[in-house]
XYZ file of C-alpha atoms in Angstrom:
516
model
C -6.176 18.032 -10.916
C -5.252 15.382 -13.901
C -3.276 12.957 -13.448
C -2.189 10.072 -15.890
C -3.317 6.843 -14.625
C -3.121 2.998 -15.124
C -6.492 1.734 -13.572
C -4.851 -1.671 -13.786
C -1.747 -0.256 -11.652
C 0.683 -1.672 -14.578
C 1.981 1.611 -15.658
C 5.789 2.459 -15.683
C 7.236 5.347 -15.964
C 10.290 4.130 -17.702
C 11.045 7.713 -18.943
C 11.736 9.503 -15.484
C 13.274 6.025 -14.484
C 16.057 6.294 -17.245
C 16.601 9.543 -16.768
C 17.400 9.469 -13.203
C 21.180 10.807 -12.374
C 22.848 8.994 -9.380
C 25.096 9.882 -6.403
C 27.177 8.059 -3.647
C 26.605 7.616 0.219
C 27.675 5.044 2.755
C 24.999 3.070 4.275
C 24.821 0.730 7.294
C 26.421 -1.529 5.872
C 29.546 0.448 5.132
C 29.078 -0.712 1.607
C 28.797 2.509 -1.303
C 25.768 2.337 -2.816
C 24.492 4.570 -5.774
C 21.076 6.024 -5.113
C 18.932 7.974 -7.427
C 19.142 12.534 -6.652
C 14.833 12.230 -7.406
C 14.553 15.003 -9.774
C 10.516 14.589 -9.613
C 10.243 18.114 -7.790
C 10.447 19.664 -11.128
C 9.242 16.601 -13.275
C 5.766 15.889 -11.605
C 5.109 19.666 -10.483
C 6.549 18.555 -6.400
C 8.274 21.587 -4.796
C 9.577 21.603 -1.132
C 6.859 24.561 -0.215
C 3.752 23.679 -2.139
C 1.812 20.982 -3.779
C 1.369 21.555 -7.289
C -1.290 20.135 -9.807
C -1.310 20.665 -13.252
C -2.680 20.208 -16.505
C -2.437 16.366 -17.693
C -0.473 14.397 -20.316
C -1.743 11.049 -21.114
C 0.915 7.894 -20.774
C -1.351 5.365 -21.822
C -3.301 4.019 -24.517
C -6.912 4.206 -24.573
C -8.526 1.609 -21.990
C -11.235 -0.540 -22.762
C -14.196 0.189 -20.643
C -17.879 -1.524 -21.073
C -20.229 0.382 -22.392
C -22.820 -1.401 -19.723
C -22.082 -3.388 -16.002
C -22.562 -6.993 -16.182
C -23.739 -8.672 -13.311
C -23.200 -11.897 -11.752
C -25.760 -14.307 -10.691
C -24.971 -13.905 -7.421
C -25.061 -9.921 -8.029
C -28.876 -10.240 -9.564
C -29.777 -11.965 -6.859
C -28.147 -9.537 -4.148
C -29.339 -6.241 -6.001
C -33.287 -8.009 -6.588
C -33.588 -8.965 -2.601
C -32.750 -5.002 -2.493
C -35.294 -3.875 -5.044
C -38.026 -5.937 -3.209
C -37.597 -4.495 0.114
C -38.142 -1.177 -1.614
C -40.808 -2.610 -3.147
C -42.869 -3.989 -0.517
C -41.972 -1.139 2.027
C -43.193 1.824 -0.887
C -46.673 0.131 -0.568
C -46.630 1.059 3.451
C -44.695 4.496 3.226
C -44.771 6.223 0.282
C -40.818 7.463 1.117
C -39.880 4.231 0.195
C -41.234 5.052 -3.588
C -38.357 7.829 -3.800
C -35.415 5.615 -2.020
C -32.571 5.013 -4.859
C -30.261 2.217 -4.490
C -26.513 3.069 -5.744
C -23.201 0.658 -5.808
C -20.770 3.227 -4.943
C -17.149 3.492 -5.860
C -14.111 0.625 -6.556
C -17.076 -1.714 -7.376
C -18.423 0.512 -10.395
C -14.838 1.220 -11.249
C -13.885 -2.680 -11.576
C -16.737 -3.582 -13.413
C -16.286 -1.260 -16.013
C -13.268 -2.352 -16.689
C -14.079 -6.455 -17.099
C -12.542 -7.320 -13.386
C -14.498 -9.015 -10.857
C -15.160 -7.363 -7.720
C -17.207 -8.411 -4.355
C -16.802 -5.159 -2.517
C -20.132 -3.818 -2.237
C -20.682 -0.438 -1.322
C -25.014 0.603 -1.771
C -25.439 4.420 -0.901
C -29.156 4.952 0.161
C -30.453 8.566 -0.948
C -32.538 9.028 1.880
C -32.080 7.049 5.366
C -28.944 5.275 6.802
C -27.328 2.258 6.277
C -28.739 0.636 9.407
C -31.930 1.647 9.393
C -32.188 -0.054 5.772
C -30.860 -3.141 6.864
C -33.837 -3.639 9.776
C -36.259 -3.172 6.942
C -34.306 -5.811 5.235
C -34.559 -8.361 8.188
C -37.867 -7.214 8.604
C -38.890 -8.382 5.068
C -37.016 -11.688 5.626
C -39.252 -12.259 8.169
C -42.274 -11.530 6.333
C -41.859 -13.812 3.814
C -40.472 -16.347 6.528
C -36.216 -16.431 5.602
C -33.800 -15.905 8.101
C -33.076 -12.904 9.192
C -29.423 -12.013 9.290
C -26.994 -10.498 11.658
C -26.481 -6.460 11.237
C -23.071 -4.995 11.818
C -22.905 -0.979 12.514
C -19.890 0.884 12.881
C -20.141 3.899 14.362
C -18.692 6.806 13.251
C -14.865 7.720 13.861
C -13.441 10.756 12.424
C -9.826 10.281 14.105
C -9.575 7.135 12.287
C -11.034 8.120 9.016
C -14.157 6.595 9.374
C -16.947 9.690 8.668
C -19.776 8.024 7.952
C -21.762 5.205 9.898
C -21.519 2.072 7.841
C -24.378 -0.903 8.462
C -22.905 -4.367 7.311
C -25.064 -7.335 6.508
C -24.194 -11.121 4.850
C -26.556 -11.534 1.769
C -26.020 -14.603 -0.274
C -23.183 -15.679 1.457
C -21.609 -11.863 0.302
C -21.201 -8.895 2.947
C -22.886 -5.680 1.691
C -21.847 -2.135 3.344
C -24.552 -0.025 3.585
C -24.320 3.699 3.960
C -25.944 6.717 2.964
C -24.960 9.621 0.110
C -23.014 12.320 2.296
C -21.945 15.600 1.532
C -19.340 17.060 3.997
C -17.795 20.688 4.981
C -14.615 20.648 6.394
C -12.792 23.229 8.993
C -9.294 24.665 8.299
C -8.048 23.041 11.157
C -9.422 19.715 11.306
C -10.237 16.814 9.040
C -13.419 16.124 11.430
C -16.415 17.259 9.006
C -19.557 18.572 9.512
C -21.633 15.159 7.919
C -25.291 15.855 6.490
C -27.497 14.329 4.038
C -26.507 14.967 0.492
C -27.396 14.653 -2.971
C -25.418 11.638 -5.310
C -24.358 14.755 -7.201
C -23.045 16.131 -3.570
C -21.443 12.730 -2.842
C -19.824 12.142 -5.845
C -17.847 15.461 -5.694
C -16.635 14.818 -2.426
C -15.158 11.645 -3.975
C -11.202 11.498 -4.152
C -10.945 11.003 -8.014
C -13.502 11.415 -10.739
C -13.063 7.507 -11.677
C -14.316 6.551 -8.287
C -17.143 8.943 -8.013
C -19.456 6.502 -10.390
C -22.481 4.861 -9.471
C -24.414 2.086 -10.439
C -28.214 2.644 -10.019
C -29.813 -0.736 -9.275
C -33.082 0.789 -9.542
C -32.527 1.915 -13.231
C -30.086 -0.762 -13.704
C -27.588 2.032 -15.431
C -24.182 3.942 -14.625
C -24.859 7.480 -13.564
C -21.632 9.781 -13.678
C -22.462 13.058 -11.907
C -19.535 14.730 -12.627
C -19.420 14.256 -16.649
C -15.493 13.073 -16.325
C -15.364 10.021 -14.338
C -16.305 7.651 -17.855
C -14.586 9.990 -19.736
C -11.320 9.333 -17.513
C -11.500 6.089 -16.896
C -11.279 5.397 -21.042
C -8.564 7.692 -21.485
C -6.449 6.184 -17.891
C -6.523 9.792 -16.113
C -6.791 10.714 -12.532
C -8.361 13.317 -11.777
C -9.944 15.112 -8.384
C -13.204 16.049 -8.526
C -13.051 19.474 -6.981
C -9.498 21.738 -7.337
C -7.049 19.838 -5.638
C -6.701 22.099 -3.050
C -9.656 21.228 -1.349
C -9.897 17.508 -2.491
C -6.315 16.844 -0.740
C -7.090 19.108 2.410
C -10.113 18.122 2.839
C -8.494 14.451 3.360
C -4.766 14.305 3.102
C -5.093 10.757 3.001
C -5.930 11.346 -0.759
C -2.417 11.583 -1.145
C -1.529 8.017 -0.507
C -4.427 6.834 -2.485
C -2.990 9.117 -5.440
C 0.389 7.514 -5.287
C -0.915 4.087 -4.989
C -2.725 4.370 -8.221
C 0.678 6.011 -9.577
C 0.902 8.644 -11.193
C 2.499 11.781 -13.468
C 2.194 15.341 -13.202
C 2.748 17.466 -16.558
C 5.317 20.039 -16.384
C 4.872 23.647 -16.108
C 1.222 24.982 -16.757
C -1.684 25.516 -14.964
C -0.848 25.106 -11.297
C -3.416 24.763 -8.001
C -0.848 25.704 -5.159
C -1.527 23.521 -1.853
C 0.048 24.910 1.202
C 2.680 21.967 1.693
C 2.889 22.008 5.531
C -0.584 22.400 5.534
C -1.344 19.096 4.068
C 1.893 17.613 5.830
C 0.517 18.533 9.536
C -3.159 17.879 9.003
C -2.230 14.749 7.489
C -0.188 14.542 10.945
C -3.215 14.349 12.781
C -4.783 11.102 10.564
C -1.046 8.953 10.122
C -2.666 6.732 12.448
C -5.516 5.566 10.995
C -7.114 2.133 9.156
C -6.527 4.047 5.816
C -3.089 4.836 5.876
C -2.157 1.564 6.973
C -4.222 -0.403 4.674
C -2.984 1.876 1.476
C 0.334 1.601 2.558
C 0.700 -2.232 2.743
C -1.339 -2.354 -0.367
C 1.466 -0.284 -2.065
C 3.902 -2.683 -0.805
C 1.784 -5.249 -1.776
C 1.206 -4.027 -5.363
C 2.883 -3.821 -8.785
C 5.118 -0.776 -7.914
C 6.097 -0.542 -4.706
C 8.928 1.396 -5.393
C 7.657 4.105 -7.197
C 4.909 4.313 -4.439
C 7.664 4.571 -2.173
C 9.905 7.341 -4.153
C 6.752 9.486 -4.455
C 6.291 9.436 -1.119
C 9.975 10.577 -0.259
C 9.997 12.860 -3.127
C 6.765 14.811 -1.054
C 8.543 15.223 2.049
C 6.280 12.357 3.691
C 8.505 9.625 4.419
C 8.633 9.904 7.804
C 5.423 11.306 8.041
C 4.215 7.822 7.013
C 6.534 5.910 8.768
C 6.564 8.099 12.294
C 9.816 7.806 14.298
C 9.644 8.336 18.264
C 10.104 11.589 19.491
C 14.044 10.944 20.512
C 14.994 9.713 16.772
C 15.076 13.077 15.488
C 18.805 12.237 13.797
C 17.124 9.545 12.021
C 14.601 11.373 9.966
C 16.165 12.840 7.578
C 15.983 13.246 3.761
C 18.891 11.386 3.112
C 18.167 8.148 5.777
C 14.555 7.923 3.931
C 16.509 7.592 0.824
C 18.396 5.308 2.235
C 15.624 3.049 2.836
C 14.372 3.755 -0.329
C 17.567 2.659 -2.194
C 17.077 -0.703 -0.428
C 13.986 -1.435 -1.360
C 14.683 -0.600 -5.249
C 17.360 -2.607 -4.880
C 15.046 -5.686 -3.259
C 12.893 -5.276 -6.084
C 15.228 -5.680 -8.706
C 16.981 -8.571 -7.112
C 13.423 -10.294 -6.733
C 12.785 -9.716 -10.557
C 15.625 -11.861 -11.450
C 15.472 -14.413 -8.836
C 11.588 -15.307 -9.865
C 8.574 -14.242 -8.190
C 7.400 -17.508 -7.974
C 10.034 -18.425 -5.709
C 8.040 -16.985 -3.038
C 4.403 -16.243 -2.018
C 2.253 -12.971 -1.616
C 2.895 -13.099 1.997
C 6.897 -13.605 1.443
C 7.025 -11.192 -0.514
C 5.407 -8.147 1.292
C 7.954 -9.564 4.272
C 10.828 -9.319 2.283
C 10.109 -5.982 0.618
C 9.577 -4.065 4.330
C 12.185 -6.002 5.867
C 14.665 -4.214 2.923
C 12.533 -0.844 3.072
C 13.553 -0.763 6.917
C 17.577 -2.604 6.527
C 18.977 1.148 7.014
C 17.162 1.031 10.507
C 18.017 -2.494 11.668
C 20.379 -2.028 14.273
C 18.871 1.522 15.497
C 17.076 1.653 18.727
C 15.612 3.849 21.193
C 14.474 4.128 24.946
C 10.927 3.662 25.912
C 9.284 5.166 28.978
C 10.502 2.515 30.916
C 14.316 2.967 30.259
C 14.366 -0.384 27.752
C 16.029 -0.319 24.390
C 13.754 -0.773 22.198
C 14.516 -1.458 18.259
C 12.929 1.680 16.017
C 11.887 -0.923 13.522
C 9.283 -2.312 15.913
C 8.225 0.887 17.059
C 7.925 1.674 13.176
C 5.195 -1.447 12.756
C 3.571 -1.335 16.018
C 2.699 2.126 16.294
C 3.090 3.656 12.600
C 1.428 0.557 10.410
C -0.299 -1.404 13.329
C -1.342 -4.145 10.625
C -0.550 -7.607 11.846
C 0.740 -8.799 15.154
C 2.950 -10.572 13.928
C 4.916 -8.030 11.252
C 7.489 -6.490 13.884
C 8.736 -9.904 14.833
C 8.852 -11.828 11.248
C 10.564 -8.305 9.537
C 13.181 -8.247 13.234
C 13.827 -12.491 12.465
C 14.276 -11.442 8.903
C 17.077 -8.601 9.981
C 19.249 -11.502 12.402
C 19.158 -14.077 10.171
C 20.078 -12.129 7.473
C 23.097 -10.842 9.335
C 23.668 -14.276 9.884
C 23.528 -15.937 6.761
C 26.026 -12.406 5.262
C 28.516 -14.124 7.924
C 28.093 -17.527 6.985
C 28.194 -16.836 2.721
C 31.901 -16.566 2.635
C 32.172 -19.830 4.702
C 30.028 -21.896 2.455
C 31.017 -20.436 -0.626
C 34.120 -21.205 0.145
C 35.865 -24.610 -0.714
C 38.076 -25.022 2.293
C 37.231 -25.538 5.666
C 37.364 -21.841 7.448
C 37.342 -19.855 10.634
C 33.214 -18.827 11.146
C 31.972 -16.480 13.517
C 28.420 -15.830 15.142
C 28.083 -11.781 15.010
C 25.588 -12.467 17.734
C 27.880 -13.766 20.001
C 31.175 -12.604 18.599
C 32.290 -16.400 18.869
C 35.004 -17.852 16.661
C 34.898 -21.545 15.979
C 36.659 -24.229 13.848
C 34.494 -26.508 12.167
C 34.945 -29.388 9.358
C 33.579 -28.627 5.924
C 30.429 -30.463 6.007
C 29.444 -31.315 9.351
C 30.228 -27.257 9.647
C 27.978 -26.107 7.464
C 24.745 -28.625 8.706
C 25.494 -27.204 12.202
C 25.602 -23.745 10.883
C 21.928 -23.843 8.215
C 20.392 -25.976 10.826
C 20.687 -23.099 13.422
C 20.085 -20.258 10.995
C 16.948 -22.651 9.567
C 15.363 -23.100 13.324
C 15.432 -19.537 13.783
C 13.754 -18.412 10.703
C 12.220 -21.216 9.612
C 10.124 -21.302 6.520
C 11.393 -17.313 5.488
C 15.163 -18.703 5.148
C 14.706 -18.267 1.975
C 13.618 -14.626 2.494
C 16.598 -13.617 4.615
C 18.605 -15.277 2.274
C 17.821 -12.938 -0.355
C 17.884 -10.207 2.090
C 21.662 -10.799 3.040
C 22.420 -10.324 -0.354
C 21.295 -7.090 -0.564
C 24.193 -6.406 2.479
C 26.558 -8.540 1.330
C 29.615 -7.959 -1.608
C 28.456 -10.224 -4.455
C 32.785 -11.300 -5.119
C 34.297 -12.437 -1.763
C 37.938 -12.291 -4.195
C 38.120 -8.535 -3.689
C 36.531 -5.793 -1.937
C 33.470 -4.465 -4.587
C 30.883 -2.167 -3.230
C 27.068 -2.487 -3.461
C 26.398 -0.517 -6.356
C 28.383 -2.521 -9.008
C 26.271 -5.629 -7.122
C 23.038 -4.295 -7.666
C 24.304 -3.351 -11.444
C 25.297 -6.750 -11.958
C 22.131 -8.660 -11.023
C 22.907 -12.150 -12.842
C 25.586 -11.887 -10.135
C 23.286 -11.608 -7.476
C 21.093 -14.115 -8.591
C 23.656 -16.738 -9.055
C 24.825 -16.062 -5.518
C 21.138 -16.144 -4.010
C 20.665 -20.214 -6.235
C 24.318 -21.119 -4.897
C 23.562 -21.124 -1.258
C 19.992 -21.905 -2.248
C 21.407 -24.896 -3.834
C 24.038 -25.496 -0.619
C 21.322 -25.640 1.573
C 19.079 -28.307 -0.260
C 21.786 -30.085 -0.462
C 22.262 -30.448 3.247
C 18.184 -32.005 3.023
C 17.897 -29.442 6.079
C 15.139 -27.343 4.152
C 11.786 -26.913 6.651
C-alpha cells in the first residue's frame, strides 16, 4: 500500500478540507452546529465493508534525506562499547564473529532526516536482547567499570508486546535490546508464532517501508532490505511492506500508526480489499493495549489532531478506540462520534487564533480531549455496584488508561466550563445582574464588583491553574453575542469573535488580581 506522507507530520490536506460540504444537528448544548458529511469514503479509497489501498499520489515535495547517519558523541561512544563486547567475546566463541549489531526503526528514520533522536532500538541477529546485555556487564567487569542494571520485559502478546525486550543505561542513555524476529500470524488471533529471523525477515514484518531501515554499527552503513524504504522516505510516501492485507491484519494497530503519520489514499485504481470487520474485531481484541494508548495521545498531542481524529471516524473506529460500556449502546453512534469530532475541530481552530503560546504542551492535550469528549459530559452510566458513573471517566480509565490523573483534570475542565458559560453573560455585562450556580440551581443578587471576585475566586479554586483552559472550553458552548440568540456555527465561523470573547474575560479576570 502507498500512501503520501509528511515524515515531519506537517502535511495538510487543504484540498479535501475545502472541499468538505456541511450539514446541521443539535448538540448538547442545544446550540446548531455545522459539521462536515466526511466524504473520505470515496476520496481516500474508505468504504463501510472493506479497507481499500491503492496506488499513491505524491502531496509533497521531495524531502531532504542524508545520504549518510551522523552520529553524536555520545552515539560513538554507545555504538563502540557495543562493538567491543563483540570484539572481545568473538576471541572466546567464534559465534560472536557473525553477531551484527542493527539500530532498528524511528531512530534510522530520524536521523536520516537531520532530527535528533535518543530512542535506541539494537536488533541482535543471533541471541536475545538479554542474553547480550550479561555479556555486556560481563565485559564491564573485565575491564573493571560498573556493571549496570538490566531490565527484561517479558513477552505480552495481549498488550502488544511480541518480543522480549532487555533494557540497559549506557552513557547515561537507555538502550532496548532485542533480537531480529520474523512472525506468522493465525486468522484468529494477533498472538504470533515468534522465531528467529533474518533482518530481511524483520524488516518486512515492519509496519511501513520507512521504518523498516537499519543502521549497521558493525559496517557503520544504512542497509534497506526492502529497496523502498530510502526511496520513500525522499519522495514522503508511506508505504506497507507486504500487501496491506496482511500488514494491517497481521496488527490492526497499524492502523492508528497510519493515521498518525497522516495520510492520502489515491482514488480509484489498484485496490487490496481488507475484510473491514475483520480488522475492526481483531483490532477489538488489542484496544486495550500500551500502543493504542500511547498513539492515540500522541495524535492528540501532535500537529493534526483533527485529521487523526476524522480518519478515525471516517473508518468506522471511533468507538472502537474510545470503548463505551456495554449499557451505552445509544451513545455509539456515527453521528455522536461526529459530534465529538465537530468539537474538537472547533477547539482547534479557536486555539489557532487565541495563540498557542497561551498555554503549555500539557494544557493543551487537556483542552483538546476535554472538547473531543464535551458531547459526553453530562452522560453517565451504572457500574456493577448500582453508582452513576460519568462515561467520560469510564472513557479514560478503561479505554486510554494513560495518566491517573486525566479523568479528573478533563471532568474539572467540563464543571468549570459550565460554570464560567453561566457566569460570561454576568461579567460581560455592565450592570449588576441576577447569577445562578447550574450546580446548585441557586439564584443570587450580587454587586458588580464584589460579585464578580466572589464568583472567579470560586470558579479559580476549583480549577485552578487550567482556568484558563475551561475558559476557552466554555466558549466552545457558549453563543459568542449575548444581544440575540446566534447558534454555534456562525461562532465558530467568526473566530475573531471568539477570540475577543476568550481576552475579554481573560482580561476581567486579571483584573480582579485573582489569577493562581
Amino acid at each position: 500500500m502507498e500512501i503520501a506522507l509528511n515524515p515531519h507530520r506537517l502535511i495538510t490536506f487543504q484540498r479535501y478540507i475545502n472541499n468538505l460540504t456541511f450539514s446541521s444537528f443539535k448538540l448538547p448544548s442545544r446550540c446548531a452546529i455545522k459539521f462536515p458529511n466526511f466524504h473520505f469514503k470515496s476520496e481516500l479509497g474508505f468504504f463501510p465493508r472493506s479497507f481499500c489501498c491503492r496506488s499513491m499520489v505524491s502531496l509533497t515535495e521531495p524531502i531532504k534525506v542524508k545520504e549518510k547517519i551522523d552520529l553524536t558523541e555520545i552515539e560513538k561512544k554507545i555504538f563502540d562499547r557495543l562493538l567491543e563486547v563483540v570484539r572481545y567475546y568473538s576471541r572466546i566463541d567464534s559465534n560472536y564473529k557473525e553477531t551484527q549489531l542493527r539500530v532498528a526503526g524511528g531512530w534510522v528514520r530520524d536521523k536520516l532526516l537531520g532530527k535528533e533522536c535518543y530512542d535506541i532500538d539494537i536488533a541482535l541477529d543471533n541471541m536475545l536482547g538479554r542474553e547480550f546485555c550479561e555479556k555486556v556487564n560481563e565485559y564491564l567487569s573485565n575491564i573493571g567499570e560498573e556493571k549496570q542494571g538490566i531490565g527484561v520485559i517479558q513477552c505480552n502478546p495481549d498488550q502488544s508486546k511480541h518480543l522480549e525486550t532487555a533494557r540497559m543505561r549506557l552513557y547515561d542513555i537507555w538502550i532496548d535490546f532485542v533480537n531480529l524476529r520474523s512472525e506468522d500470524y493465525s486468522d484468529n488471533s494477533r498472538i504470533p508464532t515468534m522465531k528467529f529471523g533474518t533482518a530481511e525477515e524483520d524488516a518486512y514484518r515492519r509496519d511501513l517501508t520507512i521504518n523498516s531501515l537499519f543502521y549497521n554499527i558493525n559496517t557503520n552503513s544504512v542497509e534497506d532490505f526492502t529497496k523502498r524504504g530510502l526511496a520513500h522516505l525522499r519522495s514522503g510516501k508511506i508505504v506497507t511492506p507486504l500487501p496491506p492485507k496482511e500488514t494491517f491484519l497481521d496488527d490492526p494497530l497499524r492502523v492508528l500508526r497510519a493515521i498518525r503519520f497522516g495520510f492520502v489514499l489515491k482514488p480509484p485504481g489498484f485496490c487490496y480489499p481488507v475484510d473491514f470487520f475483520l480488522l475492526k474485531k481483531k483490532w477489538t481484541v488489542s484496544s486495550g493495549c500500551c500502543t493504542a494508548q500511547c498513539t492515540i495521545d500522541l495524535m492528540i498531542s501532535g500537529n493534526e489532531p483533527v485529521k487523526a481524529m476524522v480518519y478515525t471516524c471516517d473508518l468506522q473506529l471511533f468507538w472502537v478506540v474510545f470503548s463505551l460500556p456495554n449499557q451505552s449502546e445509544t451513545l455509539m453512534s456515527e453521528e455522536y462520534a461526529r459530534r465529538c469530532v465537530s468539537y474538537i475541530d472547533a477547539a482547534w481552530r479557536l486555539l489557532q487564533v487565541v495563540g498557542f503560546s497561551t498555554f503549555n504542551d500539557e494544557e493543551r492535550r487537556l483542552y483538546l480531549y476535554g472538547a473531543l469528549f464535551l458531547p459526553l459530559r453530562k452522560s453517565v452510566y451504572t457500574d456493577g455496584k448500582g453508582k452513576k458513573v460519568p462515561i467520560v471517566n469510564y472513557i479514560f480509565r478503561n479505554s486510554l488508561k494513560l495518566k491517573a490523573s486525566d479523568p479528573d483534570m478533563v471532568m474539572k475542565l467540563h464543571a468549570a466550563s459550565e460554570s464560567f458559560r453561566s457566569w460570561i453573560p454576568f461579567i460581560t455585562s455592565d450592570k449588576s445582574e441576577q447569577f445562578t450556580e447550574d450546580s446548585e440551581r441557586k439564584t443570587f443578587q450580587v454587586p458588580d464588583v464584589s460579585g464578580q471576585r466572589i464568583i472567579a475566586g470560586k470558579l479559580l479554586r476549583e480549577i485552578k491553574s487550567l482556568w484558563r483552559v475551561s475558559l476557552l472550553i466554555s466558549i466552545l458552548i457558549s453563543p459568542t453575542d449575548f444581544s440575540r440568540a446566534g447558534d454555534f456555527s456562525e461562532a465558530c465561523a467568526e473566530l475573531d469573535k471568539s477570540q475577543e470573547l476568550y481576552k475579554r474575560i481573560e482580561h476581567a479576570i486579571m483584573e480582579l488580581d485573582m489569577c493562581i
